[in-house]
């Protein structure tokens, strides 16, 4: 019969990159394998544009059938959705208590230290000079742990003749 035979459009191999061709009357459809898209599966899928996977302003790099996020400082994880614990490296010295953004005490990519008595500085790295407060009277010489063997967070006054009361 004339014009009675359906042409199989899939015989010409219209689908690319390992896609499966599905034949219908006067048409075909390609079922793409993972990583490819488009009518004939000729276009590599851009996972960054399709899924927008990188959170917190992370930069997305499209790879074949994959992506990679480069995270902003303070963020980690595959999709930049993990708040890095800046206290994990124990940055506070001399027993100082560390707080970071994981417990809402500091901004992202930062930490704060609550120093133990006798220490100060952003990492509790400085032995406080207790003599700076003018604690000794009547011309007495002040000594603290920064200048002598007096214990941390303590001071000693070497009194002038005629005065007493060492601390």
PDB file of C-alpha atoms in Angstrom:
ATOM      1  CA  UNK A   1       0.000   0.000   0.000  1.00  0.00           C
ATOM      2  CA  UNK A   2       1.084   3.514  -0.660  1.00  0.00           C
ATOM      3  CA  UNK A   3       2.110   5.543   2.371  1.00  0.00           C
ATOM      4  CA  UNK A   4       1.081   2.726   4.662  1.00  0.00           C
ATOM      5  CA  UNK A   5       4.424   2.059   6.310  1.00  0.00           C
ATOM      6  CA  UNK A   6       5.445   4.059   9.384  1.00  0.00           C
ATOM      7  CA  UNK A   7       9.043   5.323   9.160  1.00  0.00           C
ATOM      8  CA  UNK A   8      11.090   4.625  12.277  1.00  0.00           C
ATOM      9  CA  UNK A   9      12.835   7.946  12.919  1.00  0.00           C
ATOM     10  CA  UNK A  10      15.054   6.265  15.521  1.00  0.00           C
ATOM     11  CA  UNK A  11      16.859   4.252  12.819  1.00  0.00           C
ATOM     12  CA  UNK A  12      18.820   7.348  11.814  1.00  0.00           C
ATOM     13  CA  UNK A  13      20.293   7.560  15.349  1.00  0.00           C
ATOM     14  CA  UNK A  14      19.088  11.048  16.225  1.00  0.00           C
ATOM     15  CA  UNK A  15      19.845  10.761  19.943  1.00  0.00           C
ATOM     16  CA  UNK A  16      23.376  11.553  21.148  1.00  0.00           C
ATOM     17  CA  UNK A  17      25.527  10.552  24.102  1.00  0.00           C
ATOM     18  CA  UNK A  18      24.016   7.145  24.824  1.00  0.00           C
ATOM     19  CA  UNK A  19      20.419   8.335  24.975  1.00  0.00           C
ATOM     20  CA  UNK A  20      17.554   5.941  24.244  1.00  0.00           C
ATOM     21  CA  UNK A  21      15.322   6.754  21.275  1.00  0.00           C
ATOM     22  CA  UNK A  22      11.588   6.300  21.535  1.00  0.00           C
ATOM     23  CA  UNK A  23       9.736   6.123  18.205  1.00  0.00           C
ATOM     24  CA  UNK A  24       6.210   7.399  17.455  1.00  0.00           C
ATOM     25  CA  UNK A  25       4.357   8.235  14.234  1.00  0.00           C
ATOM     26  CA  UNK A  26       6.288  10.992  12.478  1.00  0.00           C
ATOM     27  CA  UNK A  27       8.275  11.784  15.632  1.00  0.00           C
ATOM     28  CA  UNK A  28      10.813  10.517  18.098  1.00  0.00           C
ATOM     29  CA  UNK A  29      11.825  11.353  21.662  1.00  0.00           C
ATOM     30  CA  UNK A  30      15.215  10.972  23.272  1.00  0.00           C
ATOM     31  CA  UNK A  31      15.549   9.809  26.880  1.00  0.00           C
ATOM     32  CA  UNK A  32      18.837  11.297  28.030  1.00  0.00           C
ATOM     33  CA  UNK A  33      21.338   9.593  30.295  1.00  0.00           C
ATOM     34  CA  UNK A  34      22.452  11.413  33.435  1.00  0.00           C
ATOM     35  CA  UNK A  35      24.424  14.581  32.678  1.00  0.00           C
ATOM     36  CA  UNK A  36      22.888  15.329  29.260  1.00  0.00           C
ATOM     37  CA  UNK A  37      19.800  17.298  28.178  1.00  0.00           C
ATOM     38  CA  UNK A  38      18.121  18.817  25.125  1.00  0.00           C
ATOM     39  CA  UNK A  39      15.926  17.370  22.365  1.00  0.00           C
ATOM     40  CA  UNK A  40      18.694  15.090  21.120  1.00  0.00           C
ATOM     41  CA  UNK A  41      20.656  14.905  24.405  1.00  0.00           C
ATOM     42  CA  UNK A  42      23.506  16.874  22.837  1.00  0.00           C
ATOM     43  CA  UNK A  43      23.817  19.476  25.611  1.00  0.00           C
ATOM     44  CA  UNK A  44      25.813  18.847  28.771  1.00  0.00           C
ATOM     45  CA  UNK A  45      23.615  19.762  31.737  1.00  0.00           C
ATOM     46  CA  UNK A  46      24.874  22.685  33.800  1.00  0.00           C
ATOM     47  CA  UNK A  47      24.246  21.505  37.356  1.00  0.00           C
ATOM     48  CA  UNK A  48      25.031  24.976  38.700  1.00  0.00           C
ATOM     49  CA  UNK A  49      22.293  26.588  36.613  1.00  0.00           C
ATOM     50  CA  UNK A  50      19.839  23.713  37.043  1.00  0.00           C
ATOM     51  CA  UNK A  51      20.120  23.195  40.801  1.00  0.00           C
ATOM     52  CA  UNK A  52      21.880  26.338  42.179  1.00  0.00           C
ATOM     53  CA  UNK A  53      23.411  24.095  44.845  1.00  0.00           C
ATOM     54  CA  UNK A  54      25.942  26.405  46.513  1.00  0.00           C
ATOM     55  CA  UNK A  55      24.525  28.223  49.537  1.00  0.00           C
ATOM     56  CA  UNK A  56      25.738  31.321  51.394  1.00  0.00           C
ATOM     57  CA  UNK A  57      27.222  33.015  48.317  1.00  0.00           C
ATOM     58  CA  UNK A  58      29.415  30.036  47.451  1.00  0.00           C
ATOM     59  CA  UNK A  59      30.817  29.897  43.899  1.00  0.00           C
ATOM     60  CA  UNK A  60      29.596  26.977  41.771  1.00  0.00           C
ATOM     61  CA  UNK A  61      31.848  25.342  39.160  1.00  0.00           C
ATOM     62  CA  UNK A  62      30.044  23.127  36.660  1.00  0.00           C
ATOM     63  CA  UNK A  63      31.746  19.785  36.011  1.00  0.00           C
ATOM     64  CA  UNK A  64      30.499  16.959  33.806  1.00  0.00           C
ATOM     65  CA  UNK A  65      27.485  15.458  35.573  1.00  0.00           C
ATOM     66  CA  UNK A  66      28.672  17.127  38.780  1.00  0.00           C
ATOM     67  CA  UNK A  67      29.501  20.451  40.388  1.00  0.00           C
ATOM     68  CA  UNK A  68      31.903  21.807  42.959  1.00  0.00           C
ATOM     69  CA  UNK A  69      31.282  24.653  45.404  1.00  0.00           C
ATOM     70  CA  UNK A  70      33.971  27.048  46.596  1.00  0.00           C
ATOM     71  CA  UNK A  71      32.678  28.416  49.892  1.00  0.00           C
ATOM     72  CA  UNK A  72      32.979  31.877  51.401  1.00  0.00           C
ATOM     73  CA  UNK A  73      35.148  32.103  54.546  1.00  0.00           C
ATOM     74  CA  UNK A  74      33.348  30.643  57.545  1.00  0.00           C
ATOM     75  CA  UNK A  75      31.329  28.144  55.498  1.00  0.00           C
ATOM     76  CA  UNK A  76      32.090  24.556  54.507  1.00  0.00           C
ATOM     77  CA  UNK A  77      30.442  21.360  53.363  1.00  0.00           C
ATOM     78  CA  UNK A  78      29.640  20.156  49.863  1.00  0.00           C
ATOM     79  CA  UNK A  79      27.020  22.902  49.371  1.00  0.00           C
ATOM     80  CA  UNK A  80      28.501  25.586  51.660  1.00  0.00           C
ATOM     81  CA  UNK A  81      25.747  25.007  54.198  1.00  0.00           C
ATOM     82  CA  UNK A  82      27.909  24.081  57.203  1.00  0.00           C
ATOM     83  CA  UNK A  83      28.897  26.900  59.567  1.00  0.00           C
ATOM     84  CA  UNK A  84      32.549  26.164  60.382  1.00  0.00           C
ATOM     85  CA  UNK A  85      33.336  26.074  64.101  1.00  0.00           C
ATOM     86  CA  UNK A  86      36.174  28.587  64.461  1.00  0.00           C
ATOM     87  CA  UNK A  87      36.551  27.464  68.091  1.00  0.00           C
ATOM     88  CA  UNK A  88      37.476  23.957  66.935  1.00  0.00           C
ATOM     89  CA  UNK A  89      41.143  24.910  66.767  1.00  0.00           C
ATOM     90  CA  UNK A  90      41.053  26.167  70.408  1.00  0.00           C
ATOM     91  CA  UNK A  91      42.213  29.709  69.551  1.00  0.00           C
ATOM     92  CA  UNK A  92      41.700  31.123  73.082  1.00  0.00           C
ATOM     93  CA  UNK A  93      44.783  30.748  75.260  1.00  0.00           C
ATOM     94  CA  UNK A  94      45.204  30.353  79.026  1.00  0.00           C
ATOM     95  CA  UNK A  95      41.777  28.786  79.594  1.00  0.00           C
ATOM     96  CA  UNK A  96      39.781  31.475  77.792  1.00  0.00           C
ATOM     97  CA  UNK A  97      36.261  30.473  76.704  1.00  0.00           C
ATOM     98  CA  UNK A  98      35.654  30.592  72.949  1.00  0.00           C
ATOM     99  CA  UNK A  99      32.354  31.500  71.261  1.00  0.00           C
ATOM    100  CA  UNK A 100      31.657  31.601  67.528  1.00  0.00           C
ATOM    101  CA  UNK A 101      28.765  31.885  65.105  1.00  0.00           C
ATOM    102  CA  UNK A 102      27.729  28.265  65.715  1.00  0.00           C
ATOM    103  CA  UNK A 103      26.389  29.452  69.074  1.00  0.00           C
ATOM    104  CA  UNK A 104      25.310  32.906  67.792  1.00  0.00           C
ATOM    105  CA  UNK A 105      27.871  34.773  69.887  1.00  0.00           C
ATOM    106  CA  UNK A 106      29.959  36.004  66.956  1.00  0.00           C
ATOM    107  CA  UNK A 107      29.576  36.720  63.267  1.00  0.00           C
ATOM    108  CA  UNK A 108      30.359  34.128  60.574  1.00  0.00           C
ATOM    109  CA  UNK A 109      34.086  33.399  60.184  1.00  0.00           C
ATOM    110  CA  UNK A 110      34.904  34.921  63.578  1.00  0.00           C
ATOM    111  CA  UNK A 111      35.223  34.003  67.231  1.00  0.00           C
ATOM    112  CA  UNK A 112      35.421  35.817  70.553  1.00  0.00           C
ATOM    113  CA  UNK A 113      37.330  34.858  73.680  1.00  0.00           C
ATOM    114  CA  UNK A 114      36.178  35.437  77.267  1.00  0.00           C
ATOM    115  CA  UNK A 115      39.489  35.542  79.116  1.00  0.00           C
ATOM    116  CA  UNK A 116      40.194  34.125  82.538  1.00  0.00           C
ATOM    117  CA  UNK A 117      41.234  36.678  85.208  1.00  0.00           C
ATOM    118  CA  UNK A 118      44.757  37.917  84.634  1.00  0.00           C
ATOM    119  CA  UNK A 119      44.704  37.660  80.838  1.00  0.00           C
ATOM    120  CA  UNK A 120      43.467  39.898  78.027  1.00  0.00           C
ATOM    121  CA  UNK A 121      43.715  40.339  74.261  1.00  0.00           C
ATOM    122  CA  UNK A 122      41.651  38.959  71.410  1.00  0.00           C
ATOM    123  CA  UNK A 123      43.029  35.452  72.098  1.00  0.00           C
ATOM    124  CA  UNK A 124      43.769  35.924  75.844  1.00  0.00           C
ATOM    125  CA  UNK A 125      47.437  35.984  74.901  1.00  0.00           C
ATOM    126  CA  UNK A 126      48.431  38.980  77.046  1.00  0.00           C
ATOM    127  CA  UNK A 127      49.286  38.687  80.753  1.00  0.00           C
ATOM    128  CA  UNK A 128      47.387  41.649  82.244  1.00  0.00           C
ATOM    129  CA  UNK A 129      49.494  44.223  84.072  1.00  0.00           C
ATOM    130  CA  UNK A 130      47.623  44.630  87.363  1.00  0.00           C
ATOM    131  CA  UNK A 131      49.933  47.509  88.283  1.00  0.00           C
ATOM    132  CA  UNK A 132      48.456  49.768  85.562  1.00  0.00           C
ATOM    133  CA  UNK A 133      45.455  50.564  87.754  1.00  0.00           C
ATOM    134  CA  UNK A 134      47.638  52.439  90.264  1.00  0.00           C
ATOM    135  CA  UNK A 135      46.940  49.968  93.053  1.00  0.00           C
ATOM    136  CA  UNK A 136      49.904  50.863  95.298  1.00  0.00           C
ATOM    137  CA  UNK A 137      49.761  54.020  97.457  1.00  0.00           C
ATOM    138  CA  UNK A 138      52.373  56.400  98.833  1.00  0.00           C
ATOM    139  CA  UNK A 139      55.051  55.786  96.219  1.00  0.00           C
ATOM    140  CA  UNK A 140      55.224  52.015  96.724  1.00  0.00           C
ATOM    141  CA  UNK A 141      56.689  49.995  93.852  1.00  0.00           C
ATOM    142  CA  UNK A 142      54.190  47.618  92.241  1.00  0.00           C
ATOM    143  CA  UNK A 143      55.132  44.171  90.943  1.00  0.00           C
ATOM    144  CA  UNK A 144      52.866  41.693  89.129  1.00  0.00           C
ATOM    145  CA  UNK A 145      53.247  38.543  87.059  1.00  0.00           C
ATOM    146  CA  UNK A 146      54.524  40.576  84.083  1.00  0.00           C
ATOM    147  CA  UNK A 147      57.593  41.703  86.049  1.00  0.00           C
ATOM    148  CA  UNK A 148      58.116  39.172  88.901  1.00  0.00           C
ATOM    149  CA  UNK A 149      57.108  35.808  90.308  1.00  0.00           C
ATOM    150  CA  UNK A 150      53.812  37.139  91.660  1.00  0.00           C
ATOM    151  CA  UNK A 151      50.957  34.841  90.522  1.00  0.00           C
ATOM    152  CA  UNK A 152      48.641  35.598  87.612  1.00  0.00           C
ATOM    153  CA  UNK A 153      45.890  38.144  88.374  1.00  0.00           C
ATOM    154  CA  UNK A 154      47.792  39.367  91.436  1.00  0.00           C
ATOM    155  CA  UNK A 155      50.173  42.156  92.411  1.00  0.00           C
ATOM    156  CA  UNK A 156      52.544  43.074  95.243  1.00  0.00           C
ATOM    157  CA  UNK A 157      53.383  46.516  96.636  1.00  0.00           C
ATOM    158  CA  UNK A 158      56.911  47.131  97.999  1.00  0.00           C
ATOM    159  CA  UNK A 159      56.102  49.806 100.571  1.00  0.00           C
ATOM    160  CA  UNK A 160      58.277  52.833 101.282  1.00  0.00           C
ATOM    161  CA  UNK A 161      59.747  53.181 104.761  1.00  0.00           C
ATOM    162  CA  UNK A 162      57.041  53.992 107.273  1.00  0.00           C
ATOM    163  CA  UNK A 163      54.223  52.227 105.382  1.00  0.00           C
ATOM    164  CA  UNK A 164      52.949  48.658 105.418  1.00  0.00           C
ATOM    165  CA  UNK A 165      50.362  46.450 103.666  1.00  0.00           C
ATOM    166  CA  UNK A 166      51.977  44.443 100.860  1.00  0.00           C
ATOM    167  CA  UNK A 167      48.958  43.612  98.653  1.00  0.00           C
TER     168      UNK A 167
END
